[in-house]
Coordinates of C-alpha atoms in Angstrom, one line a residue:
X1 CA 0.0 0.0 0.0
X2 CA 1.3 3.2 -1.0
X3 CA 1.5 6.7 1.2
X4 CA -2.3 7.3 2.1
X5 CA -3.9 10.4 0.4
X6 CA -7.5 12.0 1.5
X7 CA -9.1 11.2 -2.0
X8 CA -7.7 7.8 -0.6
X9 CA -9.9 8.1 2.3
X10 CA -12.5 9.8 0.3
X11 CA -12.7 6.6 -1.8
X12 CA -12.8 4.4 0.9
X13 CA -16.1 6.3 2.3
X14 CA -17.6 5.9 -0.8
X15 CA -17.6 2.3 -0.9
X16 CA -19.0 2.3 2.8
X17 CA -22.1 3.6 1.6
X18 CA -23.2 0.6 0.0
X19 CA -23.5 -1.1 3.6
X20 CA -26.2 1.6 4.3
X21 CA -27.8 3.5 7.5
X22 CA -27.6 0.6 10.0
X23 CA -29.7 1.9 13.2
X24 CA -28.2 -1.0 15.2
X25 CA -25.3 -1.5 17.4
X26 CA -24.0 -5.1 16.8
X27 CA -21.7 -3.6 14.0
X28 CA -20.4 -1.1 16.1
X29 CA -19.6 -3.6 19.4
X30 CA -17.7 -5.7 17.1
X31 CA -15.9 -2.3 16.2
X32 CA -14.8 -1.8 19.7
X33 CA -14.1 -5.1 20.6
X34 CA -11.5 -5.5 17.8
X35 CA -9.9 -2.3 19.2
X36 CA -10.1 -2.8 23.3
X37 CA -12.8 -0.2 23.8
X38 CA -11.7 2.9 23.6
X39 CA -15.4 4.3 24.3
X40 CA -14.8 2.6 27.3
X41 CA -11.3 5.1 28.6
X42 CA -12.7 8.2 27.0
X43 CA -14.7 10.8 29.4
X44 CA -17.3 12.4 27.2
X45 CA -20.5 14.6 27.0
X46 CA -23.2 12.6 24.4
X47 CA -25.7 15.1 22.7
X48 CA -28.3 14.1 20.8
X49 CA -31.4 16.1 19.8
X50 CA -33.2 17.2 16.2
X51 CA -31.8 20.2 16.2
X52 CA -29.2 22.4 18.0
X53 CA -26.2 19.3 18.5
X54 CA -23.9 21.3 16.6
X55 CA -24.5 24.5 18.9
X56 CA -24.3 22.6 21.8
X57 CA -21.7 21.1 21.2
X58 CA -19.3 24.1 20.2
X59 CA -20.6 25.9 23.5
X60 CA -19.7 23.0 25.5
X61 CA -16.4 22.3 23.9
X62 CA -15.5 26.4 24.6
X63 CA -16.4 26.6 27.9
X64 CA -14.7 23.6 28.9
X65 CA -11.3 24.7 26.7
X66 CA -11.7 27.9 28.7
X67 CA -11.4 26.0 31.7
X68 CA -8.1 24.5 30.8
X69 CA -8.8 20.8 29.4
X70 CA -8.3 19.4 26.4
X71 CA -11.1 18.4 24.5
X72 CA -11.9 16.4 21.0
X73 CA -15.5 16.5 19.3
X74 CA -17.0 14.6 16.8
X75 CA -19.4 16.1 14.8
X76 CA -21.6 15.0 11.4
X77 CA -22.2 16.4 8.9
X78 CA -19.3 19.2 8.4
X79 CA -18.2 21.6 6.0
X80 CA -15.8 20.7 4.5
X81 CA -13.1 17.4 3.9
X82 CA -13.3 14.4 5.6
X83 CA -10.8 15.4 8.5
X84 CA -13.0 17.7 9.9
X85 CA -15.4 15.3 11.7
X86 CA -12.5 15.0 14.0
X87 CA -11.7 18.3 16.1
X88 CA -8.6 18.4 18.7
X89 CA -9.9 21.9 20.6
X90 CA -12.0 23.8 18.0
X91 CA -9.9 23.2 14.9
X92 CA -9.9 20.2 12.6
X93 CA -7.1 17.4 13.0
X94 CA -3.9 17.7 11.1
X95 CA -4.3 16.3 7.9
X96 CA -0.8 14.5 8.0
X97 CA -1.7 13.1 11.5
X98 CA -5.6 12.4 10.3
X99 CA -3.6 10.3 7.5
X100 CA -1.7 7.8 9.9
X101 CA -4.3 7.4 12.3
X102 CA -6.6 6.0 9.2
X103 CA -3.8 3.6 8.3
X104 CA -3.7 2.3 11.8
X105 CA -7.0 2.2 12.2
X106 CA -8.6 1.0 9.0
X107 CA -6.2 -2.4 9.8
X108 CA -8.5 -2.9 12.9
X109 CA -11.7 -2.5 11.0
X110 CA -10.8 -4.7 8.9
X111 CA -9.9 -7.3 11.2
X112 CA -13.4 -6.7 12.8
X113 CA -15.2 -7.3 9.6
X114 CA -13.1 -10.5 8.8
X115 CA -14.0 -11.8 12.1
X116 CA -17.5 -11.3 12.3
X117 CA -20.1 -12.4 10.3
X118 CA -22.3 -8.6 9.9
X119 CA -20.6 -7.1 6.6
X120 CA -19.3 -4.3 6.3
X121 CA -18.8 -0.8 8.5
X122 CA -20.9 1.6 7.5
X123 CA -19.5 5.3 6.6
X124 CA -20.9 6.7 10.1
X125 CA -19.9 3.7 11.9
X126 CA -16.4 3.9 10.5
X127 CA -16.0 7.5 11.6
X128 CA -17.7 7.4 15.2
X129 CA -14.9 4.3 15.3
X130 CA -12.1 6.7 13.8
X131 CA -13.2 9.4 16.6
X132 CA -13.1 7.3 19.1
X133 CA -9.4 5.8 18.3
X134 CA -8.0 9.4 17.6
X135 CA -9.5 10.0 21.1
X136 CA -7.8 7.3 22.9
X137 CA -4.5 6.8 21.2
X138 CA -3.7 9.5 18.5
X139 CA -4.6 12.8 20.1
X140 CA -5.7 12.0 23.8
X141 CA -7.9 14.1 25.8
X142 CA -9.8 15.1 28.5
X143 CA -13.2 15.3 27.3
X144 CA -14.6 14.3 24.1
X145 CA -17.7 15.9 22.4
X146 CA -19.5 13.8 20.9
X147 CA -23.2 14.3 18.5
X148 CA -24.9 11.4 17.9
X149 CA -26.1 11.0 13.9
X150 CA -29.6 9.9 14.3
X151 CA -31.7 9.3 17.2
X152 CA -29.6 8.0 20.4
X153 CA -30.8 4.5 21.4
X154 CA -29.6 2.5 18.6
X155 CA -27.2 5.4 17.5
X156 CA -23.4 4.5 16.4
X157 CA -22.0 6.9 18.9
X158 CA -23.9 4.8 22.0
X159 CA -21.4 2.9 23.2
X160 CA -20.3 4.8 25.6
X161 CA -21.0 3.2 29.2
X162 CA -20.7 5.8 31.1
X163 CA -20.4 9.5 29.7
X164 CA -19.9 12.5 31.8
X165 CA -23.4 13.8 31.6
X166 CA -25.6 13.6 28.1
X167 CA -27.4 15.9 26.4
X168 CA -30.9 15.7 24.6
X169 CA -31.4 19.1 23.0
X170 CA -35.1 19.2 21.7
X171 CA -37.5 16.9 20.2
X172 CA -39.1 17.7 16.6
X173 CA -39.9 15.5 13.5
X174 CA -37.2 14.4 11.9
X175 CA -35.8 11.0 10.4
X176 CA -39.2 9.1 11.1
X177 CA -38.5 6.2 9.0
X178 CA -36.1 4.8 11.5
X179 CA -37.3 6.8 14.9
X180 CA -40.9 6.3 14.4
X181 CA -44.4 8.9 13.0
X182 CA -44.6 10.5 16.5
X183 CA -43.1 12.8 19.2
X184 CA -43.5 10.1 22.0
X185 CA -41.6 7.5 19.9
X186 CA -39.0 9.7 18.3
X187 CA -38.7 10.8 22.1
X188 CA -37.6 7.2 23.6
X189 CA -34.8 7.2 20.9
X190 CA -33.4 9.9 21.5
X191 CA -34.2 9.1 25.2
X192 CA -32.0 6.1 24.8
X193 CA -28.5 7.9 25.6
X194 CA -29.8 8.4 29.4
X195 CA -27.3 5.9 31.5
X196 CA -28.1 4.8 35.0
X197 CA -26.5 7.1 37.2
X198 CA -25.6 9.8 34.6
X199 CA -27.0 13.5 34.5
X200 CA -28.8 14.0 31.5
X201 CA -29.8 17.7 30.2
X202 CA -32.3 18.5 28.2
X203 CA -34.3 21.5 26.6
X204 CA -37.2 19.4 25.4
X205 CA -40.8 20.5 26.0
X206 CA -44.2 17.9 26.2
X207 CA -44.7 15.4 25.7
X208 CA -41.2 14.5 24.4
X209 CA -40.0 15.5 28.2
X210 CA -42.6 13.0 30.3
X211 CA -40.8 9.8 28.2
X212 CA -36.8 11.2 29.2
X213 CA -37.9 11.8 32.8
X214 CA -39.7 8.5 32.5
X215 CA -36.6 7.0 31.3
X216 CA -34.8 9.2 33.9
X217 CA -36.6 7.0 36.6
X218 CA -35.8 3.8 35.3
X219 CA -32.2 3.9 35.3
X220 CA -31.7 6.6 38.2
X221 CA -30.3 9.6 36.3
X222 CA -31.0 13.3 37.0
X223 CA -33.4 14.7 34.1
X224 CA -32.1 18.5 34.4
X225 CA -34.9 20.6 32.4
X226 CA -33.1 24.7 31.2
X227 CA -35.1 27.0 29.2
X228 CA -34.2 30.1 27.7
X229 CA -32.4 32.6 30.8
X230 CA -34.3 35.3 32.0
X231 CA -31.4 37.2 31.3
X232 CA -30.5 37.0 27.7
X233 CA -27.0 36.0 27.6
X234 CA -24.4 38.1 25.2
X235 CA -24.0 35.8 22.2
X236 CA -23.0 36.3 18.6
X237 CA -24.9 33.6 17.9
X238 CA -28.5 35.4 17.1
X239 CA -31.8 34.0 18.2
X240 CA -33.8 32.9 21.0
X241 CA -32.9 29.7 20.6
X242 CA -29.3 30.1 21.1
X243 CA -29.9 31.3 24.2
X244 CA -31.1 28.1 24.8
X245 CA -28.5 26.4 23.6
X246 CA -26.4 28.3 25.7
X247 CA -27.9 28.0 29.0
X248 CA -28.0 24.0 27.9
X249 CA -24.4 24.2 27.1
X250 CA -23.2 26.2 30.3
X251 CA -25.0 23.2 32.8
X252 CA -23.6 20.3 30.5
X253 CA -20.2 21.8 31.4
X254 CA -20.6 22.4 34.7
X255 CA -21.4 19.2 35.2
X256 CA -18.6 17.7 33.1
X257 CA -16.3 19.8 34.8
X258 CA -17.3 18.2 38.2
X259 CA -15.7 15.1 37.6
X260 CA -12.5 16.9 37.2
X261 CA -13.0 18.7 40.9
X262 CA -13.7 21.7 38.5
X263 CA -16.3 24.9 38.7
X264 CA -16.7 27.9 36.5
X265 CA -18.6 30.8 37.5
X266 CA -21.7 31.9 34.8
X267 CA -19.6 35.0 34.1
X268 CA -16.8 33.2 33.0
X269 CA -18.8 31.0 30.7
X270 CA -20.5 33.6 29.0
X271 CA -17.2 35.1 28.5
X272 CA -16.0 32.0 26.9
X273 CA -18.4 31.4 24.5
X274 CA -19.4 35.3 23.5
X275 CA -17.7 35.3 20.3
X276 CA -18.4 31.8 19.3
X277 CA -19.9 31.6 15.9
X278 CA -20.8 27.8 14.6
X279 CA -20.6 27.7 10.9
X280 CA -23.7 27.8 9.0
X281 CA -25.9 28.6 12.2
X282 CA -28.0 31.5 11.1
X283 CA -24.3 32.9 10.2
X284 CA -24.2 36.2 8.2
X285 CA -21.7 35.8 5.6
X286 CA -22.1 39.1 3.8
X287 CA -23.0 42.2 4.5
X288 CA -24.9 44.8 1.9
X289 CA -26.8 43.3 1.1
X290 CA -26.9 40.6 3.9
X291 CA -26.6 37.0 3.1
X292 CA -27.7 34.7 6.3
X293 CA -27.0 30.7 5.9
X294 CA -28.6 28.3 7.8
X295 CA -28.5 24.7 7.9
X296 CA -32.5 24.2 9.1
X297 CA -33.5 20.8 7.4
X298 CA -36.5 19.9 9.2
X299 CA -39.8 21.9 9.7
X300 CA -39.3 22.4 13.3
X301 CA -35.7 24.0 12.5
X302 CA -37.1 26.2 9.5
X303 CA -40.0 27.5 12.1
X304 CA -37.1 29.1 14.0
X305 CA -35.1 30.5 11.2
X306 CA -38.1 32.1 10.3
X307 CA -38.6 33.7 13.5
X308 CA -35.3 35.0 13.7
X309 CA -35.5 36.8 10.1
X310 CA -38.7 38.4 11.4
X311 CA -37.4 39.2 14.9
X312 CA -33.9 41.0 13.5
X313 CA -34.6 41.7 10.0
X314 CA -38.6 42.6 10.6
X315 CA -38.5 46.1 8.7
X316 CA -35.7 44.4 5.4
X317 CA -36.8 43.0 1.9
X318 CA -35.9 39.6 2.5
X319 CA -35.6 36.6 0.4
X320 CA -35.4 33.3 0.3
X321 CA -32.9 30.3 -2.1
X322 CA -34.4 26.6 -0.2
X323 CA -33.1 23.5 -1.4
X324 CA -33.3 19.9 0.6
X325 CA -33.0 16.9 0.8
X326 CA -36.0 14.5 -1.0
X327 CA -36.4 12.2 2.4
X328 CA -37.5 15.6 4.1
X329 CA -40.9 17.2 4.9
X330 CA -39.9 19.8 1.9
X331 CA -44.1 20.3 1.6
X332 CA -44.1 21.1 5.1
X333 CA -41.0 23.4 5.2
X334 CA -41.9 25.4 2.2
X335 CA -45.6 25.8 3.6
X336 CA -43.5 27.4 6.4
X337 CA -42.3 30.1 4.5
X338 CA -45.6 30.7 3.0
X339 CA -47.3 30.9 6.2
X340 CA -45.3 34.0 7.4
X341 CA -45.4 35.8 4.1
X342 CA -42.3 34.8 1.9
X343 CA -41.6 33.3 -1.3
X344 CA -38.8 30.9 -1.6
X345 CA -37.0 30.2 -4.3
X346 CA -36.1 26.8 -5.4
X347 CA -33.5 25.2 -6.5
X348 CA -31.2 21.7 -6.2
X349 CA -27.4 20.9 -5.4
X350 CA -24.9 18.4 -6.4
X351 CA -25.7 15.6 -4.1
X352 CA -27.4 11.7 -5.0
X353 CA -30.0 12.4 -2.6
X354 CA -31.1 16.2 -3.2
X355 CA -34.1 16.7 -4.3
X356 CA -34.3 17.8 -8.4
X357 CA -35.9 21.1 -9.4
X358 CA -38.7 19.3 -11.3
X359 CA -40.5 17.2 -7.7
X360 CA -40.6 20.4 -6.3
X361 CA -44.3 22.0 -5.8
X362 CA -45.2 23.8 -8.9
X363 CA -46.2 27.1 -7.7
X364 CA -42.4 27.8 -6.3
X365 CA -40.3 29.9 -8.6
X366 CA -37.2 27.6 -9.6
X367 CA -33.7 28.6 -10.2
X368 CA -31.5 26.7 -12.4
X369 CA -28.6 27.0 -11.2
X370 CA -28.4 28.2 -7.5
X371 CA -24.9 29.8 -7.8
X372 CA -25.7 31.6 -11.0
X373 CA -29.0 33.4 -9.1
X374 CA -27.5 34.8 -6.5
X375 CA -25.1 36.5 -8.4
X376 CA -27.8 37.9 -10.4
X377 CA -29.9 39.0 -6.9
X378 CA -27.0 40.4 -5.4
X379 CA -26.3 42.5 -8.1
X380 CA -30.2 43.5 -8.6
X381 CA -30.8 44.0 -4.3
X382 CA -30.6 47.0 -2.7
X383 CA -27.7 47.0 0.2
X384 CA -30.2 46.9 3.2
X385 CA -32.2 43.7 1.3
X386 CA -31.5 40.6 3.3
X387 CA -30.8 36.8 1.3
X388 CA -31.8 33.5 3.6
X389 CA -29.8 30.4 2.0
X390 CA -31.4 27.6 3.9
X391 CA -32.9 23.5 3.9
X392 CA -29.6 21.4 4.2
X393 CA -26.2 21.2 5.4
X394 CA -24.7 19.7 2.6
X395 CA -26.8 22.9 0.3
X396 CA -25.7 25.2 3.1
X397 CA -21.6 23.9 2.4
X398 CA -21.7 24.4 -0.8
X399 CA -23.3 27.8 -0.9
X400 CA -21.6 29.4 2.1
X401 CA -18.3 28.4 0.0
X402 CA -19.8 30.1 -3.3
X403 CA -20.8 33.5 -1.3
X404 CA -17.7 34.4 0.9
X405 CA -16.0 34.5 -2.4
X406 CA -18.4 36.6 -4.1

């Protein structure tokens, strides 16, 4: 085998695909096994949640940086090249150091698979696995991040025995056809990160919050409820509900900073995370006219985006470029937009499943080539107009890419 290069590694995802979504943990526990359990040496805080991982995540990651520790996180999707599912602190891993650890590593999966009779490693499982090495061997550190993909019970990143405290952000529609049609079900997965004896925090409202205190009871974990503070916090992030991730954040790291005989005043956390700004998070990218990105891909997450445009951008022309993925609600999403007034334009990306411009709704206007119309708009808008580029992550990287070259 010859020196390892990322389109090496980009290959080698591809072919993982074939094996699928797996929402089961056999695959991964035969992962493990093969290499001693690393899950089981790490100390890490387990988010889960439809929407706002990403957020919490980078929040809890600061504050406990601030506080002196090293920390990893693994987060999916990215922006981005491969590498950058794996963070050391808040910046991606070295790409010659990424390199070697997949050598090492990819000899272990491989001796998993040839052992065991499930096929092959998914894509996800093969980077929660990758993580999770780095973690332990490559990079070591003190805390490790970590988002779940999907769900949380049957989720590749759970299993983790023991985690420092877990996180269950909110509770919305999303992913039904392997979490179930209603809030209840899609509840008890997500639900299923709670570990006996293990803090678990949570911004979730009813009836999604009866089934984690529920599960709170049977395995004798604290269900710790936050809301949005009564004093707003002083965030660059914008919007309500980055308060909330906030306040989530600030007790998630409190809590994992207790098992290091640690504390951290409020004051000092919001100092940490003040200037934080997560990628693609309602981020404004451009400035007269204003270009706002936002990764919202479920109907739940658009709801919010919306109320953020009308909150801080109430008195601006604003407009809308939407494209998503075809396994989402996009009916339901672009009925969103209706609902509070605006007309978004549609349009599709370079991605196998991304919805094409023709199965969009008919009354939408369509725009055949998403990079080429918002030249054209920025050129036409007037410098206090406002442009939301919104309804996936992977339409989101591609975009934000396109306009902070424009």
């Amino acid at each position: 085998m010859g020196k390892l290069r990322m389109t090496d590694v980009e290959e080698m995802l591809k072919r993982r695909r074939v094996a699928g979504i797996s929402y089961d943990l056999s695959r991964m526990e035969a992962l493990m096994k093969a290499m001693d359990h690393p899950e089981r040496r790490i100390r890490v805080v387990h988010i889960a949640g439809t929407n706002g991982k990403g957020s919490v995540a980078a929040f809890t990651g600061r504050i406990l940086e601030y506080a002196g520790l090293v920390t990893g996180s693994f987060q999916s999707p990215v922006f981005g090249p491969v590498h950058h599912h794996v963070l050391i602190g808040d910046q991606p891993l070295d790409e010659g150091v990424f390199l070697k650890a997949v050598e090492d590593y990819e000899a272990l999966v491989q001796s998993a698979e040839s052992h065991c009779d499930f096929g092959m490693i998914s894509e996800f499982e093969w980077l929660t696995g990758l993580a999770f090495y780095v973690f332990d061997t490559v990079c070591p550190v003190d805390v490790a991040i970590v988002e779940a993909g999907m769900g949380g019970r049957l989720d590749s990143t759970n299993v983790m025995p023991a985690p420092l405290v877990t996180v269950i952000t909110n509770v919305g529609y999303d992913h039904q056809a392997f979490l179930g049609d209603t809030l209840e079900a899609i509840a008890t997965e997500k639900a299923g990160i709670i570990k006996a004896g293990v803090p678990c925090v949570t911004s979730a409202a009813e009836p999604a919050l009866s089934f984690m205190r529920g599960r709170g009871n049977e395995t004798g974990s604290c269900i710790i409820t936050v809301g949005e503070p009564e004093v707003p916090l002083s965030l660059t992030m914008k919007g309500a509900h980055q308060q909330v991730n906030a306040a989530v954040s600030m007790k998630a790291a409190a809590i994992a900073l207790e098992a290091f005989g640690m504390s951290m005043a409020d004051s000092v956390m919001q100092a940490a995370i003040r200037d934080l700004q997560v990628p693609g998070r309602f981020e404004e990218v451009r400035y007269e006219p204003a270009v706002i990105v936002d990764t919202a891909h479920n109907v739940e997450a658009i709801r919010t985006t919306i109320a953020n445009i009308r909150t801080l951008y109430a008195s601006k022309e604003v407009s809308v470029l939407f494209a998503a993925m075809q396994d989402k609600p996009v009916s339901a999403m672009l009925k969103a937009f209706q609902e509070a007034g605006l007309k978004p334009v549609v349009t599709d990306f370079s991605h196998p499943r991304a919805m094409k411009q023709e199965a969009y709704p008919k009354p939408y206007e369509r725009a055949a080539d998403a990079k080429s119309w918002v030249k054209a708009h920025l050129k036409e808008a007037a410098s206090e107009d406002v442009l939301l580029i919104t309804g996936s992550h992977q339409f989101i990287g591609d975009m934000r890419a396109f306009v902070t070259k424009c």
